[in-house]
Tab-separated table of C-alpha atoms and ligand atoms in Angstrom:
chain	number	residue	atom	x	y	z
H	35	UNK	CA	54.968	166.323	-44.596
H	36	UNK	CA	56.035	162.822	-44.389
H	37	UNK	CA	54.295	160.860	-47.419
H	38	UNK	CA	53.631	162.312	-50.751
H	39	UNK	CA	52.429	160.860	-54.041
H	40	UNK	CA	53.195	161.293	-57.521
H	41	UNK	CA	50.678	160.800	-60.539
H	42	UNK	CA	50.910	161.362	-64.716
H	43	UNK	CA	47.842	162.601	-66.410
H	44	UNK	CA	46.619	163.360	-69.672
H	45	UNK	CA	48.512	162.769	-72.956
H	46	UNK	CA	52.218	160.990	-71.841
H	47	UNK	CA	54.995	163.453	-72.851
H	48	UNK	CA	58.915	162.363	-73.238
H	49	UNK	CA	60.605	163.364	-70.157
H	50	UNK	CA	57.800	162.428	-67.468
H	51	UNK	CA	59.356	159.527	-66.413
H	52	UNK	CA	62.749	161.667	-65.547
H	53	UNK	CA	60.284	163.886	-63.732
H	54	UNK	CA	59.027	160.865	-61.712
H	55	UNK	CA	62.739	160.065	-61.264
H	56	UNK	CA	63.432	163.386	-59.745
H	57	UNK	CA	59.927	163.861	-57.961
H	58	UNK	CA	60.964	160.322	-56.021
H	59	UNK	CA	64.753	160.956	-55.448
H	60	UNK	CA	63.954	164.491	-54.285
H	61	UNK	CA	61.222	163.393	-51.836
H	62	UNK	CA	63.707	160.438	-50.345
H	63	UNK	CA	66.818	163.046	-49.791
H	64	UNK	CA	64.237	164.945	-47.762
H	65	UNK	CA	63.123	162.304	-45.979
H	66	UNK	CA	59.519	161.848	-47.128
H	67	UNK	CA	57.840	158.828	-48.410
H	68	UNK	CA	57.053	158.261	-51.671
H	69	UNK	CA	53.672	156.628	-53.453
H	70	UNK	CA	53.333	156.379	-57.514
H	71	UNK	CA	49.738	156.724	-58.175
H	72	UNK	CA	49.255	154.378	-61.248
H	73	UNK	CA	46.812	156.118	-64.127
H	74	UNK	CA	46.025	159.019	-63.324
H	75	UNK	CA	43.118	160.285	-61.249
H	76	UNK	CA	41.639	156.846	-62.588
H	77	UNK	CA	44.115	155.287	-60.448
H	78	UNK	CA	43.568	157.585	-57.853
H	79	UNK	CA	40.068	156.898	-57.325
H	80	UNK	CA	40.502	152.802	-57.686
H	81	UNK	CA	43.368	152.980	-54.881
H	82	UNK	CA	46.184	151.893	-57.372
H	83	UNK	CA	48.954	153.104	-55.372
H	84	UNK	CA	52.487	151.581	-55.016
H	85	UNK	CA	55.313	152.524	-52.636
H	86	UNK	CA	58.238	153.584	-54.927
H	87	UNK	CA	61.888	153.449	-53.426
H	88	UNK	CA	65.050	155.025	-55.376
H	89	UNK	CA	65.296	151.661	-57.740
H	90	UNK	CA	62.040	151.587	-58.847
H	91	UNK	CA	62.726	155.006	-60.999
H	92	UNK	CA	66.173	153.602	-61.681
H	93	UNK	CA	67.333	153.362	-65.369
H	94	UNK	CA	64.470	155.063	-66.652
H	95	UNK	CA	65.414	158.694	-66.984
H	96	UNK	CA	66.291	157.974	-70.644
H	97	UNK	CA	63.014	156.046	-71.340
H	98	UNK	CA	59.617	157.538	-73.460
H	99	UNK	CA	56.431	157.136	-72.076
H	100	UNK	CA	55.360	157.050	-68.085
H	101	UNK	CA	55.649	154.226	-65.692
H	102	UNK	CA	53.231	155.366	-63.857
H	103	UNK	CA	51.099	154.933	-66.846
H	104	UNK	CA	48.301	157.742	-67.472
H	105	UNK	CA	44.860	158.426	-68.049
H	106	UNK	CA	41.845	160.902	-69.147
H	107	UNK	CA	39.128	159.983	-65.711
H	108	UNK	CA	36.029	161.259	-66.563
H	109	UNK	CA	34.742	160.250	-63.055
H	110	UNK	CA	37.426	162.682	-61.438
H	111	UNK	CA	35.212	165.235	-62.990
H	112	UNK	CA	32.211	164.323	-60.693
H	113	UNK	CA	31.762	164.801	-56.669
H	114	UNK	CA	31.694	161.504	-56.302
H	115	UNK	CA	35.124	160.526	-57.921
H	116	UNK	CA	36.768	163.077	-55.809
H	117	UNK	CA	35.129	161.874	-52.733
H	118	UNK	CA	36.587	158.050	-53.143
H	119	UNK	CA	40.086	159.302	-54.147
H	120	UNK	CA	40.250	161.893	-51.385
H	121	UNK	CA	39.412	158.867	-49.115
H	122	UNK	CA	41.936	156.437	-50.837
H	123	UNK	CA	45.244	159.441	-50.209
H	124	UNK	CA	43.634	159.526	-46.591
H	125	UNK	CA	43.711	155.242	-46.472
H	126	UNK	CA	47.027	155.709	-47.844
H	127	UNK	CA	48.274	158.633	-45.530
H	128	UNK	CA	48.966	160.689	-48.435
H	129	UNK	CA	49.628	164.243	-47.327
H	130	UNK	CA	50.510	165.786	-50.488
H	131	UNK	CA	50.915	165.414	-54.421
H	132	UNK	CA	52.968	166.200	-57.222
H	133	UNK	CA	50.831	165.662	-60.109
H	134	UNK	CA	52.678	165.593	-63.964
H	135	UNK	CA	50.422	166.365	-66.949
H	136	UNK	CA	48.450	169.370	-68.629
H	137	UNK	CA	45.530	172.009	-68.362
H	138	UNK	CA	43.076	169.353	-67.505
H	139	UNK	CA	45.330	167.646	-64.741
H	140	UNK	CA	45.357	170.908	-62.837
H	141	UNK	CA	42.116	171.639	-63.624
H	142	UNK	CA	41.032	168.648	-61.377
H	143	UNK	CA	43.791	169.260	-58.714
H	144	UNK	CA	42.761	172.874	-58.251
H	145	UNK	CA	38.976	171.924	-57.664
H	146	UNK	CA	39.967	168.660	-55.328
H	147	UNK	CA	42.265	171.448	-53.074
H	148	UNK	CA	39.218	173.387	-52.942
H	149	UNK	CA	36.763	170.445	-51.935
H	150	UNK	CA	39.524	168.359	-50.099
H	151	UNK	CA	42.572	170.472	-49.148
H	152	UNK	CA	44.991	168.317	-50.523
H	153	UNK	CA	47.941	170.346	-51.470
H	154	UNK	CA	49.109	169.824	-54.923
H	155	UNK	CA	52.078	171.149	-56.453
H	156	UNK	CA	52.390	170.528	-60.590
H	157	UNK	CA	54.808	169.543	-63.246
H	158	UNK	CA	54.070	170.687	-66.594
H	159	UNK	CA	53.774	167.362	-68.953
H	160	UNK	CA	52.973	167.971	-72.181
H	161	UNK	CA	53.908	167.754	-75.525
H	162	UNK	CA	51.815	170.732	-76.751
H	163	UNK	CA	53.746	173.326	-74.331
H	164	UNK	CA	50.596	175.521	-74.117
H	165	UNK	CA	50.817	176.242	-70.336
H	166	UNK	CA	51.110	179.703	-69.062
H	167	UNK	CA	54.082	179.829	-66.306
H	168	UNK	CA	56.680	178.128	-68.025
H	169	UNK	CA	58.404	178.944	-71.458
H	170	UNK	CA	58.785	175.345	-72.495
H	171	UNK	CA	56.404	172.015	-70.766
H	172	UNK	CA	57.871	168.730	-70.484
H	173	UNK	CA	58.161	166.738	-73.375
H	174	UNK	CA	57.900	169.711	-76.089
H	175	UNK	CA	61.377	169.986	-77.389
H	176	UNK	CA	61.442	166.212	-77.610
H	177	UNK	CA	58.012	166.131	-79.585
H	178	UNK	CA	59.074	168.917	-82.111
H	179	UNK	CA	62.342	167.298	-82.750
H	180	UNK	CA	60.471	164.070	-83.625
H	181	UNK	CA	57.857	166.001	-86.043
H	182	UNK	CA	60.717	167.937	-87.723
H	183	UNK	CA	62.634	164.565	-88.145
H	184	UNK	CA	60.114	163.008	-90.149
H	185	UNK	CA	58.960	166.639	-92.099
H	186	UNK	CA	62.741	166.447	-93.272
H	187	UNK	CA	61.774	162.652	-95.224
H	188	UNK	CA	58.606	163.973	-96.663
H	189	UNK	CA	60.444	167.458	-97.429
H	190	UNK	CA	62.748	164.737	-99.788
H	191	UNK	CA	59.684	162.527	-101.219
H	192	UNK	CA	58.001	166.021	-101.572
H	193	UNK	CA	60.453	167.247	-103.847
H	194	UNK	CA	61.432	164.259	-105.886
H	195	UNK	CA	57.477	164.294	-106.916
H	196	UNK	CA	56.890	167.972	-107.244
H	197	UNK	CA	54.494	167.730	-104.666
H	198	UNK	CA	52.407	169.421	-102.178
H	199	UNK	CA	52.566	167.837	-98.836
H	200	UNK	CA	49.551	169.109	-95.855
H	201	UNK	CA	51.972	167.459	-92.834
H	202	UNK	CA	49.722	167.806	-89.646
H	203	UNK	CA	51.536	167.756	-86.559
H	204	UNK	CA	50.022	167.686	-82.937
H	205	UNK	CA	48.286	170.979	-81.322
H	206	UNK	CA	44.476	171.139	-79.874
H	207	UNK	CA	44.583	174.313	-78.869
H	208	UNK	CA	48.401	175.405	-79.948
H	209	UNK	CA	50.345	176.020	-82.752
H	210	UNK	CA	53.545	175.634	-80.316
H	211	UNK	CA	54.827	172.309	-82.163
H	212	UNK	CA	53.587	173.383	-86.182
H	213	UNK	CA	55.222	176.521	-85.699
H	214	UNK	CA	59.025	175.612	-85.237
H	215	UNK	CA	58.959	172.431	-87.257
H	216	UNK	CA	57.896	174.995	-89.982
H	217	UNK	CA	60.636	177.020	-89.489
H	218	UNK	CA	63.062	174.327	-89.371
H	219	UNK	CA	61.402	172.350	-91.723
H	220	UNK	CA	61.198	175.362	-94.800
H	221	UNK	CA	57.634	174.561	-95.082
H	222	UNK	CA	55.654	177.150	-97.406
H	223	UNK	CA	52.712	177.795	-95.308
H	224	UNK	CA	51.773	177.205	-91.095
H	225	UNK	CA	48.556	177.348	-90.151
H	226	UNK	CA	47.806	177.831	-86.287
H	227	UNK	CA	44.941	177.657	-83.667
H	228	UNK	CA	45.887	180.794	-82.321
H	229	UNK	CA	46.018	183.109	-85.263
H	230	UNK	CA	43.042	183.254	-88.374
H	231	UNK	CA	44.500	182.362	-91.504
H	232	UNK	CA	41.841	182.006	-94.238
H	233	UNK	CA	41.730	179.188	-96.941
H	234	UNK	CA	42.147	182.086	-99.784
H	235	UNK	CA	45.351	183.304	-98.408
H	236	UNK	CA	46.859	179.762	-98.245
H	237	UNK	CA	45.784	178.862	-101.464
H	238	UNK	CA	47.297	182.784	-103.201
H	239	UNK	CA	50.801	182.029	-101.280
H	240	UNK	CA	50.840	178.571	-102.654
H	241	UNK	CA	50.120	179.787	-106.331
H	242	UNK	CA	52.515	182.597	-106.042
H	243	UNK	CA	54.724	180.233	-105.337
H	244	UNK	CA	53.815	178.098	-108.302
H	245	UNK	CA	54.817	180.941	-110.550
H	246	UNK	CA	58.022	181.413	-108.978
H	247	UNK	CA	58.585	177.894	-110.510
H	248	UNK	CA	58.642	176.326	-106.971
H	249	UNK	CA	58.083	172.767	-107.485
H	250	UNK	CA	57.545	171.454	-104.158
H	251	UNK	CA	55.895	172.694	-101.023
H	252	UNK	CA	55.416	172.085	-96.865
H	253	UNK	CA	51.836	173.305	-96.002
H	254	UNK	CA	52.270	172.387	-91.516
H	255	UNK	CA	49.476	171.957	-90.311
H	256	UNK	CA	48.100	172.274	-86.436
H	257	UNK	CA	45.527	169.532	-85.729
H	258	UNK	CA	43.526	171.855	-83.967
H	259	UNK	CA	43.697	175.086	-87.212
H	260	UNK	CA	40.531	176.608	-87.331
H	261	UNK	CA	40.289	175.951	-91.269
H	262	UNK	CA	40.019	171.915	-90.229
H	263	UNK	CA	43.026	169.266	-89.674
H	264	UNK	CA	45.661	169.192	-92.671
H	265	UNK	CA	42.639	166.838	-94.977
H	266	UNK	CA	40.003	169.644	-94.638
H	267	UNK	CA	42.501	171.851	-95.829
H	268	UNK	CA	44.233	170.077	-98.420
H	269	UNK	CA	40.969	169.205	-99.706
H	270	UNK	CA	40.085	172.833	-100.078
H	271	UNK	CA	43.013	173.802	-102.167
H	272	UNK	CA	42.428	171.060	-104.279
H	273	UNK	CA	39.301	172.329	-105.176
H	274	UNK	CA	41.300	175.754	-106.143
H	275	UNK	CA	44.596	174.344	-107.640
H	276	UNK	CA	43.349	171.010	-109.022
H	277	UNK	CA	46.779	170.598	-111.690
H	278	UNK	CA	48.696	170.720	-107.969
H	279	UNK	CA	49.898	166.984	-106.890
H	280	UNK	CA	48.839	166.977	-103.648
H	281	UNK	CA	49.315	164.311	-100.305
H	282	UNK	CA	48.798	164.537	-96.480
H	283	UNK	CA	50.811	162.923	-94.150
H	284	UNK	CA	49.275	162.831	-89.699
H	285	UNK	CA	52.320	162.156	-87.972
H	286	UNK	CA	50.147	161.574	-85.218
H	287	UNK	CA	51.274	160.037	-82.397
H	288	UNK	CA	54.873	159.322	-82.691
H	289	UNK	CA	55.315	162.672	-81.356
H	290	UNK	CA	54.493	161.313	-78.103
H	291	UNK	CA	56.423	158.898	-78.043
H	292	UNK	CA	60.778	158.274	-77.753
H	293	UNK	CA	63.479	159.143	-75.284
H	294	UNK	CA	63.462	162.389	-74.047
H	295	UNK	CA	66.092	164.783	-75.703
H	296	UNK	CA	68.680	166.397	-73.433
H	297	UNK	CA	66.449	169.433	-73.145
H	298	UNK	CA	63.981	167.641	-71.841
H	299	UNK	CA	65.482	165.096	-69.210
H	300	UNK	CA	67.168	168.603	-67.968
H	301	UNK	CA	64.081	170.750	-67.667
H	302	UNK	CA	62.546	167.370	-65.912
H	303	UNK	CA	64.828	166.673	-63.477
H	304	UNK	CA	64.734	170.466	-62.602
H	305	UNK	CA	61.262	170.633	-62.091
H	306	UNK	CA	60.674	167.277	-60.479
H	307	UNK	CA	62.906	169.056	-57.523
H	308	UNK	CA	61.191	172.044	-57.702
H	309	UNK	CA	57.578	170.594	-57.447
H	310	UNK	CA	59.153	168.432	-54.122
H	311	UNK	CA	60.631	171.405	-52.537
H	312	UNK	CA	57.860	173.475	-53.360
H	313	UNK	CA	55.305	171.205	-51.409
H	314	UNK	CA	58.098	170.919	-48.298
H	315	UNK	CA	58.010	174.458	-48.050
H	316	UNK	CA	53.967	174.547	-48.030
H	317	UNK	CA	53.422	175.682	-51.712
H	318	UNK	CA	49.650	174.674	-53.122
H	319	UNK	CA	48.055	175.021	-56.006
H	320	UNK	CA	50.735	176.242	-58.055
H	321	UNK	CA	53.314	174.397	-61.218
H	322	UNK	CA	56.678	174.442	-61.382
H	323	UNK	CA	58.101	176.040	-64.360
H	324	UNK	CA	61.005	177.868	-65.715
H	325	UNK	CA	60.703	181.216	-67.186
H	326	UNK	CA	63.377	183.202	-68.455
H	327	UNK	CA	66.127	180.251	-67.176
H	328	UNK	CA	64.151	180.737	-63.711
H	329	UNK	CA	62.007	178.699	-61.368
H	330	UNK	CA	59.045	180.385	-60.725
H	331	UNK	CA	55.716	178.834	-59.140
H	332	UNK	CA	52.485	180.199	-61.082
H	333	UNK	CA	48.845	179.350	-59.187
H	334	UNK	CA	47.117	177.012	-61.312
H	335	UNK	CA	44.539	179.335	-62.373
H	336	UNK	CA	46.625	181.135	-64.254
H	337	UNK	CA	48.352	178.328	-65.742
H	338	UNK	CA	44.709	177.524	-66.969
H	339	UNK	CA	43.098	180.552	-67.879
H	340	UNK	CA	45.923	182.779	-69.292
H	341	UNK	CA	46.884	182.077	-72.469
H	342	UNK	CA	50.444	181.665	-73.270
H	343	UNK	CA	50.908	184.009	-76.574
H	344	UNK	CA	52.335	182.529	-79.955
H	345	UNK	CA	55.608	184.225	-81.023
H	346	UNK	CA	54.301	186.622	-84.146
H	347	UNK	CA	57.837	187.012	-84.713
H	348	UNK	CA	58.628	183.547	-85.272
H	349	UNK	CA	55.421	183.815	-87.732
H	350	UNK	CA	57.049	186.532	-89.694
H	351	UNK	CA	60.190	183.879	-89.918
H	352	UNK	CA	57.573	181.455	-92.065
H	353	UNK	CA	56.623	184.222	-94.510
H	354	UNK	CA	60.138	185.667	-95.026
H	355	UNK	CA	62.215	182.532	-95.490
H	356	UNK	CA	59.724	180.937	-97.462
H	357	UNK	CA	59.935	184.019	-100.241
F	645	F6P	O1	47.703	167.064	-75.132
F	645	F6P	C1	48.605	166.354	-75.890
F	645	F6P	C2	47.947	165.808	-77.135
F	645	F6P	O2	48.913	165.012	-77.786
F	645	F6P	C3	47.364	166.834	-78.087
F	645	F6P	O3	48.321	167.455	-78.909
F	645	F6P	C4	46.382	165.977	-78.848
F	645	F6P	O4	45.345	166.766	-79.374
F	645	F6P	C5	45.852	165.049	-77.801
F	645	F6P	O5	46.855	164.967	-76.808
F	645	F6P	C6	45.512	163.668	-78.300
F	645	F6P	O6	44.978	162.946	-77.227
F	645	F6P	P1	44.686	161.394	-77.257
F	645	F6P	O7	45.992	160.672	-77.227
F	645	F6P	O8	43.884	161.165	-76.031
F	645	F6P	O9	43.944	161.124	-78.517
């Protein structure tokens, strides 16, 4: 393989740009050319494609976001996309690709192997760290130590105003950033995509609670809960506890955003060499993760179709430590 190319997709995650670093430094010690594939499969398909060289990925290890800026390309889902970016890599001489992002970025690179052959080899970018095949995706520990830092200043508003705070942090699908930033946080109550939590049990821990004379309380909320973001909910236990003083804080995007903790520029750099060496040694179709402090390649099926499990114990933690 003697030219590869490199691409972010989906939601940006801390840490991708140290993963670019690594993808591009890796590929150069080999000896392989290197192309940054700006936004995405959008990118892809519009022939935005740059040569990168070891200083264009210098001093930005430390920095949030992705320089190779990123996308959601709807036409990637069609025939047609595929067709003109499979004939851009070829214009190019792109042989291979590491591709940095989510379920829905592998989604697209398993069908274009199918349709195209171009061998892909993935990254796991995310802050949500819902991928099967690794224990933590790029960009999660940064994200949850950016949620719990701002839980902490509404745990202190919270409690100078005897009030009940519904703090929704980021999550589709996952409860992988609510749950530890309610753990760390001492919030009351988490509510989770992945496990069923009705409205009536929420609302019969929070007045238990009251009666213990607990004055102020963390309900963390996943965006994606079944019971509705952290308004639906908060609105519903209004309805039941109307004397309670109640707010909601979205932290919303910020948890995207920063420099990447330690963790993260670590597990990066680690995988951007793994995804390299993986496609030099004629891996396809399968991300890079670690698992148990271990590289392991899982096929991207599996990264999309099993579901990585919640930790019930860590659930348990929330009930017992909020007693
Ligand atoms: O996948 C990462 C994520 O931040 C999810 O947690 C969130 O639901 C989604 O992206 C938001 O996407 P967008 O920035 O496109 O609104």
């Amino acid at each position: 393989m003697k030219r590869i190319g490199v691409f972010t997709s989906g939601g940006d995650a801390p840490g991708m740009n140290a993963c670019i670093r690594a993808v591009v430094r890796t590929a150069l010690y080999h000896g392989i050319e290197v192309y940054g594939i700006m936004r995405g499969y959008s990118g892809m398909i519009k022939g935005e494609i740059v040569r990168l060289d070891t200083t264009s990925v210098a001093n930005i290890v430390q920095r949030g976001g992705t320089i190779l800026k990123s996308a959601r390309s709807q036409k990637f889902m069609t025939k047609e996309g595929r067709q003109q970016a499979f004939d851009q890599l070829v214009n190019h001489k792109i042989e291979g690709l590491v591709a940095i992002g989510g379920n829905g970025t592998f989604t697209g690179a398993m069908k274009f192997e199918e349709e195209f052959g171009i061998p892909t080899v993935g990254a796991p970018g995310t802050i949500d760290n819902d991928l099967y095949g690794t224990d933590y995706t790029i960009g999660y520990d940064t994200a949850v130590n950016t949620a719990l830092d701002a839980i902490d200043k509404i745990r202190d508003t919270a409690d100078s105003h005897d009030r009940a705070f519904f703090v929704e942090v980021m999550g589709r699908d996952s409860g992988y950033i609510a749950i530890p930033c309610a753990i760390g946080g001492g919030a009351e109550i988490v509510l989770v995509p992945e496990q069923q939590q009705s409205i009536d049990t929420v609302i019969e821990t929070l007045q238990t609670a009251r009666k213990r004379q607990k004055s102020s309380f963390l309900i963390i909320v996943a965006e994606g809960d079944e019971e509705g973001n952290a308004t639906i909910v908060a609105n519903k236990v209004k309805e039941a506890i109307p004397e309670m003083d109640a707010r909601v804080t979205v932290i919303g995007h910020i948890q995207r955003g920063g420099a990447p903790s330690a963790a993260d520029r670590l597990l990066a750099s680690q995988i951007g060499i793994a995804a390299v060496e993986g496609l030099v040694n004629g891996m396809r179709n399968v991300m890079a993760g670690i698992v148990d402090r271990k590289l392991v390649y899982t096929p991207f099926h599996d990264t999309i179709y099993k579901k990585k499990l919640i930790n019930q114990g860590f659930m348990r933690m929330v009930e017992i430590l909020s007693v």
